[in-house]
PDB file of C-alpha atoms in Angstrom:
ATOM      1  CA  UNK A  20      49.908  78.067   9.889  1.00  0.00           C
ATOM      2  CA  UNK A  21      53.347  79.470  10.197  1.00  0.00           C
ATOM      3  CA  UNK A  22      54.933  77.629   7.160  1.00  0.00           C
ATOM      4  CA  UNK A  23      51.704  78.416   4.840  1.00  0.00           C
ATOM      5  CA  UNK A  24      51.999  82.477   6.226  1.00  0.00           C
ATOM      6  CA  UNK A  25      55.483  82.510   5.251  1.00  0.00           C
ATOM      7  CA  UNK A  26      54.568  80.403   1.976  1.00  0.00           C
ATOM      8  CA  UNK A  27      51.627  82.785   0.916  1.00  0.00           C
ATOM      9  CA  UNK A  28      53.700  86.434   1.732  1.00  0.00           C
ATOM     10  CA  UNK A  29      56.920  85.138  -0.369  1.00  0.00           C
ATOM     11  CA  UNK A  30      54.842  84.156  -3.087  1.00  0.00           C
ATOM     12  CA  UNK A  31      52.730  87.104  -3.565  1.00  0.00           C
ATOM     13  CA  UNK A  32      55.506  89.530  -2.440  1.00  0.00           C
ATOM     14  CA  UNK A  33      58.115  87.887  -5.121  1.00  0.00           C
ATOM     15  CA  UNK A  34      55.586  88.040  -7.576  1.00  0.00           C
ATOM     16  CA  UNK A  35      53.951  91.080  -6.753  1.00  0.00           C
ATOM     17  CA  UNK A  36      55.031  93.169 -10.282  1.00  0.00           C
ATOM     18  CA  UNK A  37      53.680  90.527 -12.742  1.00  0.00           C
ATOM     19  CA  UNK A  38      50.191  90.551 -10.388  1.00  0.00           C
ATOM     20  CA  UNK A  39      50.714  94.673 -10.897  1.00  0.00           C
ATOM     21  CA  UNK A  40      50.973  94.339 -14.528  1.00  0.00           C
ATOM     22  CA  UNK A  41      47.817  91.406 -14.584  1.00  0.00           C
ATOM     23  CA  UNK A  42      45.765  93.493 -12.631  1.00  0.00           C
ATOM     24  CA  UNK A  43      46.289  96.463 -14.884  1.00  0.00           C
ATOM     25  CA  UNK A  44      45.508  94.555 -18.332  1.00  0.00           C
ATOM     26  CA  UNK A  45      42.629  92.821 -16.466  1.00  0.00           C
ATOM     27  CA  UNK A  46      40.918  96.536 -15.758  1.00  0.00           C
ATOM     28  CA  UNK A  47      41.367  98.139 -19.129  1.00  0.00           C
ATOM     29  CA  UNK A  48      38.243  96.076 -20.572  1.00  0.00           C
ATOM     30  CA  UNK A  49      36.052  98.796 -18.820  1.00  0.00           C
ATOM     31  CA  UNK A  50      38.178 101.368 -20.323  1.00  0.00           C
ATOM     32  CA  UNK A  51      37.302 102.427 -24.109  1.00  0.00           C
ATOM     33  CA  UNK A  52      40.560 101.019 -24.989  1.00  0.00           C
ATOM     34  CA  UNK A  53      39.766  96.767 -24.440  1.00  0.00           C
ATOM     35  CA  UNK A  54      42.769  95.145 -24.634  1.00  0.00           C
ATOM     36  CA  UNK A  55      46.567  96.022 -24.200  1.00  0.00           C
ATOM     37  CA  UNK A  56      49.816  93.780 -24.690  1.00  0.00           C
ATOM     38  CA  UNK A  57      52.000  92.817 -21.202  1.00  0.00           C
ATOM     39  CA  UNK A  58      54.723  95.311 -22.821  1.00  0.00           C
ATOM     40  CA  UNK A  59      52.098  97.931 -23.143  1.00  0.00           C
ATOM     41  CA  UNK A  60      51.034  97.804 -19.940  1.00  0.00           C
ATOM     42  CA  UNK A  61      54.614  97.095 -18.215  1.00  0.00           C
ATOM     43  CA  UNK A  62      55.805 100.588 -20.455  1.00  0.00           C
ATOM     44  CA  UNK A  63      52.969 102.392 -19.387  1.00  0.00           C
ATOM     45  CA  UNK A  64      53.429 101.990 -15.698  1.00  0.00           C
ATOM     46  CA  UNK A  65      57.038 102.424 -15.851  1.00  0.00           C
ATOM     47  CA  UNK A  66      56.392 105.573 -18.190  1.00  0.00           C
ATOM     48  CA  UNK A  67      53.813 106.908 -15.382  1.00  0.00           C
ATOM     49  CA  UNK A  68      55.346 106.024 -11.802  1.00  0.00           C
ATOM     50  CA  UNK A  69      58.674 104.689 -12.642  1.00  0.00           C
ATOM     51  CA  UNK A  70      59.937 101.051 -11.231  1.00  0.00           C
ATOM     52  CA  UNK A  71      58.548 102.225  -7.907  1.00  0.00           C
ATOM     53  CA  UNK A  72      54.710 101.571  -9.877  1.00  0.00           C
ATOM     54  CA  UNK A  73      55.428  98.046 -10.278  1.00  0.00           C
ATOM     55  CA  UNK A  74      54.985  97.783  -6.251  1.00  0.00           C
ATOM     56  CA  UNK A  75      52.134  99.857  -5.029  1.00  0.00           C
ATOM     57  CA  UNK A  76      50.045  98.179  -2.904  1.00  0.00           C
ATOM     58  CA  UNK A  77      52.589  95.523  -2.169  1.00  0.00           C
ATOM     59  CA  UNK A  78      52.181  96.584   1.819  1.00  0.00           C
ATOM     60  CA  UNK A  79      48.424  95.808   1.235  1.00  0.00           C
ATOM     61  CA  UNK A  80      49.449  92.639  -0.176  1.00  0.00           C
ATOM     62  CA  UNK A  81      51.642  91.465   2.632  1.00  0.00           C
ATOM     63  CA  UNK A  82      48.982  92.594   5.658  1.00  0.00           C
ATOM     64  CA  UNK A  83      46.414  90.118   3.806  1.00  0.00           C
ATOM     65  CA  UNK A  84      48.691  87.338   2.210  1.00  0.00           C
ATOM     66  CA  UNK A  85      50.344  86.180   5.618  1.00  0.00           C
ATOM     67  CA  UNK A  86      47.180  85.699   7.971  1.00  0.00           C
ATOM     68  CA  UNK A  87      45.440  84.272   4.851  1.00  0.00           C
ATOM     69  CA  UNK A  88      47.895  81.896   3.669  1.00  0.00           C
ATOM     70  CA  UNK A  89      48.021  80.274   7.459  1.00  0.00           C
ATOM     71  CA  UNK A  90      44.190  80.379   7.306  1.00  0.00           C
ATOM     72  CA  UNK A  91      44.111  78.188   4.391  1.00  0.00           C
ATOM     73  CA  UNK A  92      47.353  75.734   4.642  1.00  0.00           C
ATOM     74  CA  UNK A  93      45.767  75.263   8.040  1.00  0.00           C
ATOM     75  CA  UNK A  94      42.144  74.333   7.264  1.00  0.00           C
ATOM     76  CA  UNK A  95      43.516  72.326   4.182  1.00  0.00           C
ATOM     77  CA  UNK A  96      46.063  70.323   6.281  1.00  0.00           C
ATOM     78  CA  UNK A  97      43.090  69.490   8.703  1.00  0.00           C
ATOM     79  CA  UNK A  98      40.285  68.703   6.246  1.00  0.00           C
ATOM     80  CA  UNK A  99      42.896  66.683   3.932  1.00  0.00           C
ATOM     81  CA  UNK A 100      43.262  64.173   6.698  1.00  0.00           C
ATOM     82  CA  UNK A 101      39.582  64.316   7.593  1.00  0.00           C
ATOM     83  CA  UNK A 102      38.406  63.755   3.977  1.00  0.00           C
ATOM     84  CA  UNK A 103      41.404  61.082   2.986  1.00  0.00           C
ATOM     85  CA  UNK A 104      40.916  58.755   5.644  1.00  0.00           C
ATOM     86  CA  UNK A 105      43.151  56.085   5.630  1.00  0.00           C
ATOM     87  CA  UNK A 106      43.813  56.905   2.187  1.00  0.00           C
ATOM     88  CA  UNK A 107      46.333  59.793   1.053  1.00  0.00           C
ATOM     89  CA  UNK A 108      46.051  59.377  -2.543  1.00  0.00           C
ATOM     90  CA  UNK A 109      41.950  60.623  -2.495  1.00  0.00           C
ATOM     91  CA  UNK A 110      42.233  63.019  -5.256  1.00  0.00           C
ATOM     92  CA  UNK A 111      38.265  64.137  -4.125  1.00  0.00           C
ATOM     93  CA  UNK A 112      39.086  64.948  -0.574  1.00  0.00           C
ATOM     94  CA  UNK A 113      42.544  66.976  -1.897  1.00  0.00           C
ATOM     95  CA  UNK A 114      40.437  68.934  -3.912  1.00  0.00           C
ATOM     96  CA  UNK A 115      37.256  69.138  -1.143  1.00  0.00           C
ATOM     97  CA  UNK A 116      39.870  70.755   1.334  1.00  0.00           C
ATOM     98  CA  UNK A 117      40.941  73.306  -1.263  1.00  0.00           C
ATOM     99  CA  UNK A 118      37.441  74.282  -1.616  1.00  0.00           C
ATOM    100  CA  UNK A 119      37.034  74.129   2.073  1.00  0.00           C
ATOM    101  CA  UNK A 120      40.405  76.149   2.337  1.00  0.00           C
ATOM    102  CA  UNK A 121      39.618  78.623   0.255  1.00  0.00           C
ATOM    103  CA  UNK A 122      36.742  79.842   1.416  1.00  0.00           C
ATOM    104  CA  UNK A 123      37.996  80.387   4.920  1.00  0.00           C
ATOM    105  CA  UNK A 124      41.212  81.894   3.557  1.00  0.00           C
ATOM    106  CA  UNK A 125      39.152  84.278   1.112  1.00  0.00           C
ATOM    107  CA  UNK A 126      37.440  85.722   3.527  1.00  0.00           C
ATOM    108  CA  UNK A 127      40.235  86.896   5.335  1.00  0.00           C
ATOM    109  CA  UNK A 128      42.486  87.703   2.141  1.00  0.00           C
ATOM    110  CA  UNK A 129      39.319  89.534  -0.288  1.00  0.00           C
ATOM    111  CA  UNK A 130      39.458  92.930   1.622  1.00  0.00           C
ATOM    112  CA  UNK A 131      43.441  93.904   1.675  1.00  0.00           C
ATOM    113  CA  UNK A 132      43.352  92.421  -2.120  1.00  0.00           C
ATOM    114  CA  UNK A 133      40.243  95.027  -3.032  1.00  0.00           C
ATOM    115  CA  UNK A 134      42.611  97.865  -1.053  1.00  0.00           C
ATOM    116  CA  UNK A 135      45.779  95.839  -3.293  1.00  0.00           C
ATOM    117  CA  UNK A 136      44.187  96.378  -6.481  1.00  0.00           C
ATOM    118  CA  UNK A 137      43.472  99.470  -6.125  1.00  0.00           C
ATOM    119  CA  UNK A 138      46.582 100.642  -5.063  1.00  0.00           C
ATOM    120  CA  UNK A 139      48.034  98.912  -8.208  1.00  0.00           C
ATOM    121  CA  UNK A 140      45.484 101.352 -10.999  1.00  0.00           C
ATOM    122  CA  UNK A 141      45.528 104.666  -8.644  1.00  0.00           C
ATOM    123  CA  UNK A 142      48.680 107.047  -9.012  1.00  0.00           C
ATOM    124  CA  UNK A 143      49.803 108.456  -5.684  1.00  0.00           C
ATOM    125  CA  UNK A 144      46.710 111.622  -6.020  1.00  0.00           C
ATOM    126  CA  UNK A 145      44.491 108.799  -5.469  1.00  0.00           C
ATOM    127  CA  UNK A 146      45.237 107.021  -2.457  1.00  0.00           C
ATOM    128  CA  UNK A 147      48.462 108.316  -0.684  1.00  0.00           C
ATOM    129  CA  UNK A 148      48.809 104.471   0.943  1.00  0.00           C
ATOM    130  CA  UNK A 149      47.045 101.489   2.791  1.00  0.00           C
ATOM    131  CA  UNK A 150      45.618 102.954   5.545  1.00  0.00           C
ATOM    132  CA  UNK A 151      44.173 106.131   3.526  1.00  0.00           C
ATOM    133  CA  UNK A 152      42.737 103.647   0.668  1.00  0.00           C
ATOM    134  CA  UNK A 153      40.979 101.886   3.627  1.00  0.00           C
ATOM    135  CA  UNK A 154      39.425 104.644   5.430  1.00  0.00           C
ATOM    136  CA  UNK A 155      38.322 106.216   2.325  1.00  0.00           C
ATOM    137  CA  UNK A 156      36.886 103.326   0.748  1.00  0.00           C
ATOM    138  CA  UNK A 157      35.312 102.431   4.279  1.00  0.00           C
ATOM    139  CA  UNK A 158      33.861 106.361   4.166  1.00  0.00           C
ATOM    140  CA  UNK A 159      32.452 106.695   0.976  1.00  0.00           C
ATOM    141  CA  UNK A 160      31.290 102.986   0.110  1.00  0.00           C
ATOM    142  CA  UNK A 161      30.740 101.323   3.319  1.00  0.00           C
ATOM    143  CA  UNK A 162      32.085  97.810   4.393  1.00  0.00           C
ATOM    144  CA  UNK A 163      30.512  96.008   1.499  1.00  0.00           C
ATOM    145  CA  UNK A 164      32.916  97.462  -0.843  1.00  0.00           C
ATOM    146  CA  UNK A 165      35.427  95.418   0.470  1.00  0.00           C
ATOM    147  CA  UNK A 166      33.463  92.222   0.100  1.00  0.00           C
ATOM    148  CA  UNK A 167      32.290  93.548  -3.161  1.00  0.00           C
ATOM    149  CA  UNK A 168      33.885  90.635  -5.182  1.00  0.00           C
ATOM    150  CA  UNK A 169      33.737  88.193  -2.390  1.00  0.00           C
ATOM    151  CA  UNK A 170      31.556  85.498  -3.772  1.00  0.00           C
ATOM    152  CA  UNK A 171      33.211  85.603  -7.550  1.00  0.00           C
ATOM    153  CA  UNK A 172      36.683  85.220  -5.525  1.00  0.00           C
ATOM    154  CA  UNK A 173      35.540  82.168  -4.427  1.00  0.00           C
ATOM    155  CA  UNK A 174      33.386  81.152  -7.574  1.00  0.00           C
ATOM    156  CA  UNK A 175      36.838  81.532  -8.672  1.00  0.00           C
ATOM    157  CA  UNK A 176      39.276  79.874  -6.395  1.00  0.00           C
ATOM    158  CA  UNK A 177      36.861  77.337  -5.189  1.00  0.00           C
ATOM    159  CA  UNK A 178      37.696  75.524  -8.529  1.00  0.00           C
ATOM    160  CA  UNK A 179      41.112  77.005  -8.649  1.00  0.00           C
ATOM    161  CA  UNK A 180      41.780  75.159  -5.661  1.00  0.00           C
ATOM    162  CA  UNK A 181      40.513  71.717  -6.573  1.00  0.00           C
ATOM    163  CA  UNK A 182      41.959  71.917  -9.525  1.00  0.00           C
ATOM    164  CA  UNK A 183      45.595  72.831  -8.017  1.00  0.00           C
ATOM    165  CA  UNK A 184      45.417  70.203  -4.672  1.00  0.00           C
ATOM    166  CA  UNK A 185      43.897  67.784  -6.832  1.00  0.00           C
ATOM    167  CA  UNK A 186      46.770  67.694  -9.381  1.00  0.00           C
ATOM    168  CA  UNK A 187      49.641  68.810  -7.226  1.00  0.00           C
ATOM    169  CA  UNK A 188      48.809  65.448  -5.515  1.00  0.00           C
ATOM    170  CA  UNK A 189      48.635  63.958  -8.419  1.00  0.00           C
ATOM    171  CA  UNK A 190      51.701  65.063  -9.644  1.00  0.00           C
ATOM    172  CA  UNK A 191      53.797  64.551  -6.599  1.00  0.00           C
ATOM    173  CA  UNK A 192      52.655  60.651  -6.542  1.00  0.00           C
ATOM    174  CA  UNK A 193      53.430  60.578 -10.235  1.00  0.00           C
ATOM    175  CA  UNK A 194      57.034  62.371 -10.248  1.00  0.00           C
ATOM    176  CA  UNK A 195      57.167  59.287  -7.417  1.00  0.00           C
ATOM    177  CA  UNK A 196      56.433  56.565  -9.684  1.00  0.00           C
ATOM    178  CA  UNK A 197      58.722  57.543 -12.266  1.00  0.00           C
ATOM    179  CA  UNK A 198      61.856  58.213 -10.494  1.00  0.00           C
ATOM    180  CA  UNK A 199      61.160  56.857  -7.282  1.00  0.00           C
ATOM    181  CA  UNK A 200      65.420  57.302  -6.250  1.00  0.00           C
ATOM    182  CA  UNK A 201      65.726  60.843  -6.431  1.00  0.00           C
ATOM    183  CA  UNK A 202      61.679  62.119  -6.056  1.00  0.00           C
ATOM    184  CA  UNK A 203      60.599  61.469  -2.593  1.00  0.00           C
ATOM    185  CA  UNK A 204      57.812  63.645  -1.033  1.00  0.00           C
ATOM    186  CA  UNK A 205      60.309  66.216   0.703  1.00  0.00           C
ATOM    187  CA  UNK A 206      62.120  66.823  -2.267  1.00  0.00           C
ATOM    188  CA  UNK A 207      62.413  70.461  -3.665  1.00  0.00           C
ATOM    189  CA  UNK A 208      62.337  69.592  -7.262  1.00  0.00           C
ATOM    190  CA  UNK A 209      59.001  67.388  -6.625  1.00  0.00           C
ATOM    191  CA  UNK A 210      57.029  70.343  -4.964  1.00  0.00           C
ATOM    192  CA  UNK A 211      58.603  72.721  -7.576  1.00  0.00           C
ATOM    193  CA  UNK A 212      57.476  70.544 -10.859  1.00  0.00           C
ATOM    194  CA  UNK A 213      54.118  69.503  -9.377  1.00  0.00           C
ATOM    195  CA  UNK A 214      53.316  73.056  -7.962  1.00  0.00           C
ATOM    196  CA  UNK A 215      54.189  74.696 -11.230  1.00  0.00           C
ATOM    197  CA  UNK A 216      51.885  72.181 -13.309  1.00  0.00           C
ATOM    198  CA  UNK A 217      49.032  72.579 -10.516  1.00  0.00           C
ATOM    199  CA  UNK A 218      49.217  75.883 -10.573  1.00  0.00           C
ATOM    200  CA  UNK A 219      49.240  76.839 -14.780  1.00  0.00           C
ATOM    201  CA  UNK A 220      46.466  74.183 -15.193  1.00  0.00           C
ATOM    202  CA  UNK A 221      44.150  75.881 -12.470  1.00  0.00           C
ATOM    203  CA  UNK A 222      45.050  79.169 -13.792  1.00  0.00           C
ATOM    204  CA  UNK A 223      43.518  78.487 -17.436  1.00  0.00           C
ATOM    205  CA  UNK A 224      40.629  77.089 -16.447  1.00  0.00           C
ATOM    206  CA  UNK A 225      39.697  80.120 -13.969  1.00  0.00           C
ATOM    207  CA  UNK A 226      41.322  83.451 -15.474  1.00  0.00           C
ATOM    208  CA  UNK A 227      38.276  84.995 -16.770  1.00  0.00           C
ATOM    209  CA  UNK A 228      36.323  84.751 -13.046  1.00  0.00           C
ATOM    210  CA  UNK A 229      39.685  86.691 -12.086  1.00  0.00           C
ATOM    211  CA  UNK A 230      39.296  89.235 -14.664  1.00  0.00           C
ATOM    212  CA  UNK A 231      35.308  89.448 -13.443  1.00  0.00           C
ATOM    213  CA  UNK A 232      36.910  89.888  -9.613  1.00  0.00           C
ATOM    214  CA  UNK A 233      39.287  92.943 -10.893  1.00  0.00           C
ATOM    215  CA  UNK A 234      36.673  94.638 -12.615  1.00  0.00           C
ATOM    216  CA  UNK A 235      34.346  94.036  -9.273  1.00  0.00           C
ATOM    217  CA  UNK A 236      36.910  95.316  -6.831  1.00  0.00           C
ATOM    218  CA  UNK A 237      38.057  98.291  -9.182  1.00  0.00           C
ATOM    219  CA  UNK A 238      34.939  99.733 -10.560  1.00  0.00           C
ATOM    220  CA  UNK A 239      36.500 103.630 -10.689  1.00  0.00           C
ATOM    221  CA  UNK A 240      36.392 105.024 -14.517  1.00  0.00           C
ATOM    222  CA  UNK A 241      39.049 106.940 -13.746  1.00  0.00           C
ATOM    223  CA  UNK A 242      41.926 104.601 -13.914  1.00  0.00           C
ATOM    224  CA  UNK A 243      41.677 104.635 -17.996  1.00  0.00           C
ATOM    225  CA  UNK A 244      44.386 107.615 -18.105  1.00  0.00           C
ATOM    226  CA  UNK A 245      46.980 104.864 -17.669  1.00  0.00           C
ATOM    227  CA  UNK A 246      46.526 103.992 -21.038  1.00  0.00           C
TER     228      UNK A 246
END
């Protein structure tokens, strides 16, 4: 739990400006201008708030990545050697305990990223921070607005995460089999390589559930004057 909280808020947190800029090109669909470049959107922030824009809502981000992230390394970890038996290389029960780890983890991670996201489209006359996005939100749409997007975030990362286990395993054994001198199981370079491959194949296959989940979470007409 500790090493997957840590895991999850570095992550997220180091990454936080390219999720800003995602998020941003991922709302504009319900704008009347569909479709804008990553350099349009990256200008237009930078135009509106500054650098400072590239990192609203990273607060929100950290308060839900960290007790999520142990949530789900945890109930992976436990399924993974429920599921695999005696066998480590079941590519079925990796990607059974993503499911299974994602939709513990999603549940504690889907209202701080609905409170995220819109922290990322809003200007500072919007929401003046975390705790005034949540009690407004709470006051004017009730606590289903924070689940709003719930079940297409995990119609989304259920996949997403069998997908990712399933081939990060995959990976890791194979990086094994080719070199097996300088790739054990602890190295750096193995998780690096086989994360990075786990995690660009999962993303393609599930990106437009993702763009369905920002539209869910952000559904405010309003945020079109960024563009």
């Amino acid at each position: 739990m500790i090493a997957g909280s840590i895991a999850g808020m570095v992550e997220h947190m180091a990454m936080f400006p390219v999720d800003t800029i995602k998020t941003h090109m991922q709302a504009i669909g319900s704008c009347p201008i569909k479709s804008v470049s990553i350099s349009h959107a990256f200008r237009s922030i930078i135009k509106t708030e500054g650098t400072a824009g590239l990192y609203r809502g990273i607060a929100a981000m950290g308060l839900g990545a960290g007790p999520a992230h142990a949530v789900y390394f945890s109930v992976y970890e436990t399924c993974k050697k429920r599921f695999s038996g005696n066998n480590p290389n079941n590519s079925l029960a990796h990607a059974a305990s993503g499911v299974c780890a994602t939709v513990a983890s999603d549940a504690v991670f889907t209202p701080m990223d609905m409170v995220k996201q819109r922290l990322q489209l809003g200007n500072n006359t919007v929401y003046r921070g975390v705790w005034d996005c949540v009690k407004r939100v709470f006051r004017e749409e009730g606590i289903g607005a924070f689940y709003a997007s719930y079940r297409t975030t995990v119609l989304m990362n259920a996949p997403f995460t069998a997908v990712h286990f399933a081939t990060y395993e995959a990976a890791k054994k194979g990086l094994a089999e080719i070199s097996p001198d300088s790739a054990n199981d602890e190295s750096l370079i193995v998780h690096a390589t086989a994360g990075a491959v786990a995690g660009a194949l999962a993303a393609v296959i599930t990106t437009p559930l993702d763009v369905v989940k920002t539209q869910l979470q952000c559904q405010v007409s309003y945020l079109c004057y960024w563009f």
